[in-house]
Structure formats: structure tokens, C-alpha cells
PDB file of N, CA and C in Angstrom:
ATOM      1  N   MET N   1      -2.878  13.755 -11.364  1.00 75.00           N
ATOM      2  CA  MET N   1      -2.746  12.331 -11.660  1.00 75.00           C
ATOM      3  C   MET N   1      -2.534  11.562 -10.368  1.00 75.00           C
ATOM      4  N   GLY N   2      -3.378  10.580 -10.110  1.00 96.00           N
ATOM      5  CA  GLY N   2      -3.308   9.834  -8.863  1.00 96.00           C
ATOM      6  C   GLY N   2      -2.355   8.660  -8.912  1.00 96.00           C
ATOM      7  N   LEU N   3      -2.183   8.059  -7.757  1.00 98.00           N
ATOM      8  CA  LEU N   3      -1.303   6.901  -7.641  1.00 98.00           C
ATOM      9  C   LEU N   3      -1.975   5.655  -8.212  1.00 98.00           C
ATOM     10  N   LYS N   4      -1.162   4.826  -8.831  1.00 98.00           N
ATOM     11  CA  LYS N   4      -1.629   3.568  -9.417  1.00 98.00           C
ATOM     12  C   LYS N   4      -1.009   2.403  -8.661  1.00 98.00           C
ATOM     13  N   TRP N   5      -1.507   1.210  -8.917  1.00 98.00           N
ATOM     14  CA  TRP N   5      -0.977   0.008  -8.266  1.00 98.00           C
ATOM     15  C   TRP N   5       0.517  -0.170  -8.504  1.00 98.00           C
ATOM     16  N   ILE N   6       1.007   0.286  -9.662  1.00 97.00           N
ATOM     17  CA  ILE N   6       2.425   0.096  -9.977  1.00 97.00           C
ATOM     18  C   ILE N   6       3.337   1.046  -9.196  1.00 97.00           C
ATOM     19  N   ASP N   7       2.771   2.021  -8.514  1.00 98.00           N
ATOM     20  CA  ASP N   7       3.549   3.011  -7.761  1.00 98.00           C
ATOM     21  C   ASP N   7       3.841   2.525  -6.338  1.00 98.00           C
ATOM     22  N   SER N   8       4.504   1.394  -6.246  1.00 98.00           N
ATOM     23  CA  SER N   8       4.719   0.743  -4.942  1.00 98.00           C
ATOM     24  C   SER N   8       5.367   1.659  -3.916  1.00 98.00           C
ATOM     25  N   LEU N   9       6.458   2.302  -4.288  1.00 98.00           N
ATOM     26  CA  LEU N   9       7.165   3.154  -3.333  1.00 98.00           C
ATOM     27  C   LEU N   9       6.315   4.350  -2.919  1.00 98.00           C
ATOM     28  N   ASP N  10       5.684   4.995  -3.869  1.00 98.00           N
ATOM     29  CA  ASP N  10       4.844   6.152  -3.538  1.00 98.00           C
ATOM     30  C   ASP N  10       3.664   5.755  -2.657  1.00 98.00           C
ATOM     31  N   LEU N  11       3.076   4.603  -2.936  1.00 98.00           N
ATOM     32  CA  LEU N  11       1.990   4.112  -2.084  1.00 98.00           C
ATOM     33  C   LEU N  11       2.509   3.848  -0.674  1.00 98.00           C
ATOM     34  N   ALA N  12       3.687   3.232  -0.585  1.00 98.00           N
ATOM     35  CA  ALA N  12       4.282   2.943   0.721  1.00 98.00           C
ATOM     36  C   ALA N  12       4.543   4.225   1.509  1.00 98.00           C
ATOM     37  N   LEU N  13       5.037   5.251   0.835  1.00 98.00           N
ATOM     38  CA  LEU N  13       5.306   6.525   1.508  1.00 98.00           C
ATOM     39  C   LEU N  13       4.014   7.178   2.005  1.00 98.00           C
ATOM     40  N   GLU N  14       2.964   7.093   1.206  1.00 98.00           N
ATOM     41  CA  GLU N  14       1.656   7.625   1.631  1.00 98.00           C
ATOM     42  C   GLU N  14       1.130   6.859   2.849  1.00 98.00           C
ATOM     43  N   LEU N  15       1.293   5.543   2.830  1.00 98.00           N
ATOM     44  CA  LEU N  15       0.835   4.719   3.956  1.00 98.00           C
ATOM     45  C   LEU N  15       1.649   4.999   5.210  1.00 98.00           C
ATOM     46  N   LEU N  16       2.941   5.188   5.047  1.00 97.00           N
ATOM     47  CA  LEU N  16       3.806   5.498   6.179  1.00 97.00           C
ATOM     48  C   LEU N  16       3.377   6.808   6.830  1.00 97.00           C
ATOM     49  N   GLU N  17       3.025   7.771   5.999  1.00 97.00           N
ATOM     50  CA  GLU N  17       2.558   9.061   6.521  1.00 97.00           C
ATOM     51  C   GLU N  17       1.196   8.927   7.200  1.00 97.00           C
ATOM     52  N   ALA N  18       0.315   8.131   6.610  1.00 97.00           N
ATOM     53  CA  ALA N  18      -1.046   7.973   7.147  1.00 97.00           C
ATOM     54  C   ALA N  18      -1.083   7.095   8.396  1.00 97.00           C
ATOM     55  N   HIS N  19      -0.152   6.142   8.486  1.00 97.00           N
ATOM     56  CA  HIS N  19      -0.147   5.181   9.595  1.00 97.00           C
ATOM     57  C   HIS N  19       1.269   5.034  10.166  1.00 97.00           C
ATOM     58  N   PRO N  20       1.799   6.111  10.758  1.00 96.00           N
ATOM     59  CA  PRO N  20       3.203   6.096  11.198  1.00 96.00           C
ATOM     60  C   PRO N  20       3.532   5.086  12.298  1.00 96.00           C
ATOM     61  N   ASP N  21       2.549   4.687  13.082  1.00 96.00           N
ATOM     62  CA  ASP N  21       2.817   3.782  14.200  1.00 96.00           C
ATOM     63  C   ASP N  21       2.603   2.315  13.855  1.00 96.00           C
ATOM     64  N   VAL N  22       2.280   2.016  12.611  1.00 96.00           N
ATOM     65  CA  VAL N  22       1.995   0.644  12.198  1.00 96.00           C
ATOM     66  C   VAL N  22       3.279  -0.067  11.786  1.00 96.00           C
ATOM     67  N   ASP N  23       3.421  -1.313  12.214  1.00 97.00           N
ATOM     68  CA  ASP N  23       4.528  -2.158  11.761  1.00 97.00           C
ATOM     69  C   ASP N  23       4.054  -2.868  10.498  1.00 97.00           C
ATOM     70  N   PRO N  24       4.569  -2.494   9.326  1.00 97.00           N
ATOM     71  CA  PRO N  24       4.078  -3.091   8.080  1.00 97.00           C
ATOM     72  C   PRO N  24       4.333  -4.595   7.978  1.00 97.00           C
ATOM     73  N   GLU N  25       5.281  -5.102   8.760  1.00 97.00           N
ATOM     74  CA  GLU N  25       5.545  -6.542   8.735  1.00 97.00           C
ATOM     75  C   GLU N  25       4.408  -7.336   9.387  1.00 97.00           C
ATOM     76  N   GLN N  26       3.623  -6.678  10.219  1.00 96.00           N
ATOM     77  CA  GLN N  26       2.519  -7.339  10.921  1.00 96.00           C
ATOM     78  C   GLN N  26       1.172  -7.137  10.231  1.00 96.00           C
ATOM     79  N   LEU N  27       1.179  -6.412   9.126  1.00 96.00           N
ATOM     80  CA  LEU N  27      -0.053  -6.051   8.440  1.00 96.00           C
ATOM     81  C   LEU N  27      -0.509  -7.163   7.492  1.00 96.00           C
ATOM     82  N   HIS N  28      -1.772  -7.495   7.548  1.00 97.00           N
ATOM     83  CA  HIS N  28      -2.336  -8.504   6.649  1.00 97.00           C
ATOM     84  C   HIS N  28      -2.778  -7.842   5.348  1.00 97.00           C
ATOM     85  N   PHE N  29      -2.670  -8.584   4.243  1.00 97.00           N
ATOM     86  CA  PHE N  29      -2.969  -8.023   2.927  1.00 97.00           C
ATOM     87  C   PHE N  29      -4.376  -7.448   2.793  1.00 97.00           C
ATOM     88  N   PRO N  30      -5.418  -8.068   3.352  1.00 98.00           N
ATOM     89  CA  PRO N  30      -6.748  -7.452   3.214  1.00 98.00           C
ATOM     90  C   PRO N  30      -6.808  -6.041   3.818  1.00 98.00           C
ATOM     91  N   GLU N  31      -6.144  -5.862   4.949  1.00 98.00           N
ATOM     92  CA  GLU N  31      -6.124  -4.546   5.585  1.00 98.00           C
ATOM     93  C   GLU N  31      -5.277  -3.575   4.760  1.00 98.00           C
ATOM     94  N   LEU N  32      -4.123  -4.029   4.270  1.00 98.00           N
ATOM     95  CA  LEU N  32      -3.278  -3.203   3.416  1.00 98.00           C
ATOM     96  C   LEU N  32      -4.042  -2.754   2.177  1.00 98.00           C
ATOM     97  N   TYR N  33      -4.770  -3.656   1.569  1.00 98.00           N
ATOM     98  CA  TYR N  33      -5.577  -3.366   0.388  1.00 98.00           C
ATOM     99  C   TYR N  33      -6.589  -2.249   0.688  1.00 98.00           C
ATOM    100  N   GLU N  34      -7.293  -2.371   1.796  1.00 98.00           N
ATOM    101  CA  GLU N  34      -8.298  -1.369   2.166  1.00 98.00           C
ATOM    102  C   GLU N  34      -7.651  -0.015   2.444  1.00 98.00           C
ATOM    103  N   TRP N  35      -6.502  -0.028   3.084  1.00 98.00           N
ATOM    104  CA  TRP N  35      -5.817   1.221   3.396  1.00 98.00           C
ATOM    105  C   TRP N  35      -5.363   1.919   2.117  1.00 98.00           C
ATOM    106  N   ILE N  36      -4.890   1.153   1.147  1.00 98.00           N
ATOM    107  CA  ILE N  36      -4.481   1.746  -0.130  1.00 98.00           C
ATOM    108  C   ILE N  36      -5.683   2.378  -0.817  1.00 98.00           C
ATOM    109  N   LEU N  37      -6.792   1.662  -0.847  1.00 98.00           N
ATOM    110  CA  LEU N  37      -8.004   2.202  -1.479  1.00 98.00           C
ATOM    111  C   LEU N  37      -8.464   3.484  -0.793  1.00 98.00           C
ATOM    112  N   ALA N  38      -8.201   3.613   0.490  1.00 98.00           N
ATOM    113  CA  ALA N  38      -8.641   4.775   1.261  1.00 98.00           C
ATOM    114  C   ALA N  38      -7.731   5.988   1.081  1.00 98.00           C
ATOM    115  N   LEU N  39      -6.562   5.801   0.491  1.00 98.00           N
ATOM    116  CA  LEU N  39      -5.651   6.924   0.290  1.00 98.00           C
ATOM    117  C   LEU N  39      -6.271   7.938  -0.678  1.00 98.00           C
ATOM    118  N   GLU N  40      -6.225   9.191  -0.313  1.00 96.00           N
ATOM    119  CA  GLU N  40      -6.810  10.238  -1.150  1.00 96.00           C
ATOM    120  C   GLU N  40      -6.135  10.297  -2.528  1.00 96.00           C
ATOM    121  N   ALA N  41      -4.834  10.028  -2.571  1.00 96.00           N
ATOM    122  CA  ALA N  41      -4.075  10.125  -3.819  1.00 96.00           C
ATOM    123  C   ALA N  41      -4.230   8.895  -4.718  1.00 96.00           C
ATOM    124  N   PHE N  42      -4.846   7.836  -4.203  1.00 98.00           N
ATOM    125  CA  PHE N  42      -4.968   6.603  -4.983  1.00 98.00           C
ATOM    126  C   PHE N  42      -6.072   6.735  -6.027  1.00 98.00           C
ATOM    127  N   ASP N  43      -5.730   6.356  -7.259  1.00 97.00           N
ATOM    128  CA  ASP N  43      -6.694   6.456  -8.351  1.00 97.00           C
ATOM    129  C   ASP N  43      -6.438   5.350  -9.373  1.00 97.00           C
ATOM    130  N   ASP N  44      -6.893   4.147  -9.037  1.00 98.00           N
ATOM    131  CA  ASP N  44      -6.733   3.012  -9.948  1.00 98.00           C
ATOM    132  C   ASP N  44      -7.899   2.053  -9.706  1.00 98.00           C
ATOM    133  N   ASP N  45      -8.035   1.106 -10.586  1.00 97.00           N
ATOM    134  CA  ASP N  45      -9.113   0.127 -10.504  1.00 97.00           C
ATOM    135  C   ASP N  45      -8.801  -0.878  -9.389  1.00 97.00           C
ATOM    136  N   PRO N  46      -9.646  -0.958  -8.361  1.00 97.00           N
ATOM    137  CA  PRO N  46      -9.398  -1.904  -7.268  1.00 97.00           C
ATOM    138  C   PRO N  46      -9.240  -3.349  -7.737  1.00 97.00           C
ATOM    139  N   LYS N  47      -9.865  -3.694  -8.858  1.00 97.00           N
ATOM    140  CA  LYS N  47      -9.815  -5.070  -9.356  1.00 97.00           C
ATOM    141  C   LYS N  47      -8.451  -5.422  -9.956  1.00 97.00           C
ATOM    142  N   ARG N  48      -7.613  -4.421 -10.209  1.00 97.00           N
ATOM    143  CA  ARG N  48      -6.312  -4.681 -10.820  1.00 97.00           C
ATOM    144  C   ARG N  48      -5.252  -5.091  -9.795  1.00 97.00           C
ATOM    145  N   CYS N  49      -5.625  -5.113  -8.544  1.00 98.00           N
ATOM    146  CA  CYS N  49      -4.688  -5.476  -7.483  1.00 98.00           C
ATOM    147  C   CYS N  49      -4.415  -6.978  -7.490  1.00 98.00           C
ATOM    148  N   SER N  50      -3.223  -7.348  -7.039  1.00 97.00           N
ATOM    149  CA  SER N  50      -2.872  -8.756  -6.879  1.00 97.00           C
ATOM    150  C   SER N  50      -2.019  -8.902  -5.619  1.00 97.00           C
ATOM    151  N   GLU N  51      -1.808 -10.141  -5.212  1.00 97.00           N
ATOM    152  CA  GLU N  51      -0.977 -10.395  -4.037  1.00 97.00           C
ATOM    153  C   GLU N  51       0.450  -9.889  -4.273  1.00 97.00           C
ATOM    154  N   LYS N  52       0.929 -10.038  -5.495  1.00 98.00           N
ATOM    155  CA  LYS N  52       2.277  -9.587  -5.841  1.00 98.00           C
ATOM    156  C   LYS N  52       2.405  -8.067  -5.665  1.00 98.00           C
ATOM    157  N   ILE N  53       1.384  -7.331  -6.050  1.00 98.00           N
ATOM    158  CA  ILE N  53       1.391  -5.870  -5.893  1.00 98.00           C
ATOM    159  C   ILE N  53       1.405  -5.494  -4.415  1.00 98.00           C
ATOM    160  N   LEU N  54       0.546  -6.125  -3.630  1.00 98.00           N
ATOM    161  CA  LEU N  54       0.506  -5.831  -2.200  1.00 98.00           C
ATOM    162  C   LEU N  54       1.834  -6.172  -1.534  1.00 98.00           C
ATOM    163  N   GLU N  55       2.434  -7.261  -1.957  1.00 98.00           N
ATOM    164  CA  GLU N  55       3.735  -7.670  -1.430  1.00 98.00           C
ATOM    165  C   GLU N  55       4.790  -6.591  -1.731  1.00 98.00           C
ATOM    166  N   ALA N  56       4.765  -6.052  -2.945  1.00 98.00           N
ATOM    167  CA  ALA N  56       5.721  -5.013  -3.339  1.00 98.00           C
ATOM    168  C   ALA N  56       5.530  -3.745  -2.503  1.00 98.00           C
ATOM    169  N   VAL N  57       4.286  -3.345  -2.299  1.00 98.00           N
ATOM    170  CA  VAL N  57       4.006  -2.156  -1.485  1.00 98.00           C
ATOM    171  C   VAL N  57       4.469  -2.388  -0.051  1.00 98.00           C
ATOM    172  N   GLN N  58       4.150  -3.547   0.491  1.00 98.00           N
ATOM    173  CA  GLN N  58       4.545  -3.868   1.857  1.00 98.00           C
ATOM    174  C   GLN N  58       6.072  -3.855   1.995  1.00 98.00           C
ATOM    175  N   GLN N  59       6.775  -4.404   1.033  1.00 98.00           N
ATOM    176  CA  GLN N  59       8.234  -4.442   1.083  1.00 98.00           C
ATOM    177  C   GLN N  59       8.819  -3.038   1.044  1.00 98.00           C
ATOM    178  N   CYS N  60       8.276  -2.192   0.197  1.00 98.00           N
ATOM    179  CA  CYS N  60       8.731  -0.793   0.150  1.00 98.00           C
ATOM    180  C   CYS N  60       8.495  -0.102   1.484  1.00 98.00           C
ATOM    181  N   TRP N  61       7.341  -0.353   2.064  1.00 98.00           N
ATOM    182  CA  TRP N  61       6.994   0.262   3.360  1.00 98.00           C
ATOM    183  C   TRP N  61       7.985  -0.196   4.415  1.00 98.00           C
ATOM    184  N   ILE N  62       8.287  -1.464   4.456  1.00 97.00           N
ATOM    185  CA  ILE N  62       9.248  -2.020   5.427  1.00 97.00           C
ATOM    186  C   ILE N  62      10.608  -1.340   5.243  1.00 97.00           C
ATOM    187  N   GLU N  63      11.055  -1.209   4.008  1.00 97.00           N
ATOM    188  CA  GLU N  63      12.362  -0.603   3.718  1.00 97.00           C
ATOM    189  C   GLU N  63      12.392   0.868   4.108  1.00 97.00           C
ATOM    190  N   GLU N  64      11.289   1.580   3.909  1.00 96.00           N
ATOM    191  CA  GLU N  64      11.246   3.002   4.228  1.00 96.00           C
ATOM    192  C   GLU N  64      11.131   3.253   5.734  1.00 96.00           C
ATOM    193  N   LYS N  65      10.516   2.352   6.444  1.00 92.00           N
ATOM    194  CA  LYS N  65      10.323   2.519   7.889  1.00 92.00           C
ATOM    195  C   LYS N  65      11.651   2.334   8.577  1.00 92.00           C
TER     196      LYS N  65
END
């Protein structure tokens, strides 16, 4: 079972592992969106994404970093 848009923390942890040197506070949403879609574990409809979802993932990433 893959990651869904609602899995903010898990997505953030995957991104942190994939991009350890990135400052998530400096990341723009279009790039964050593409990086999430590129995650091997991600398995959800790209059209279901929203700014609120990206904001939640980014916030989790900031907190975990």
C-alpha cells in the first residue's frame, strides 16, 4: 500500500530521506509537488493535491528536519 496525500508526515520523512540537504522552508510548492509524485512509495491521484496538503507536508518536513 503506497503513500497517499493524507500521509503528510510519512511523505515528509520520505522527502527528508530523498533530499537531506534541502531546506524545506525555501522550497516552492510546484517543486514539492513534483518531488512527491516522484517518490517510489507515493500512490495517489495527482489531481487530488491542494495547496493545503502541500503546506501540511512542508510543515511536517520542517518539524522533522
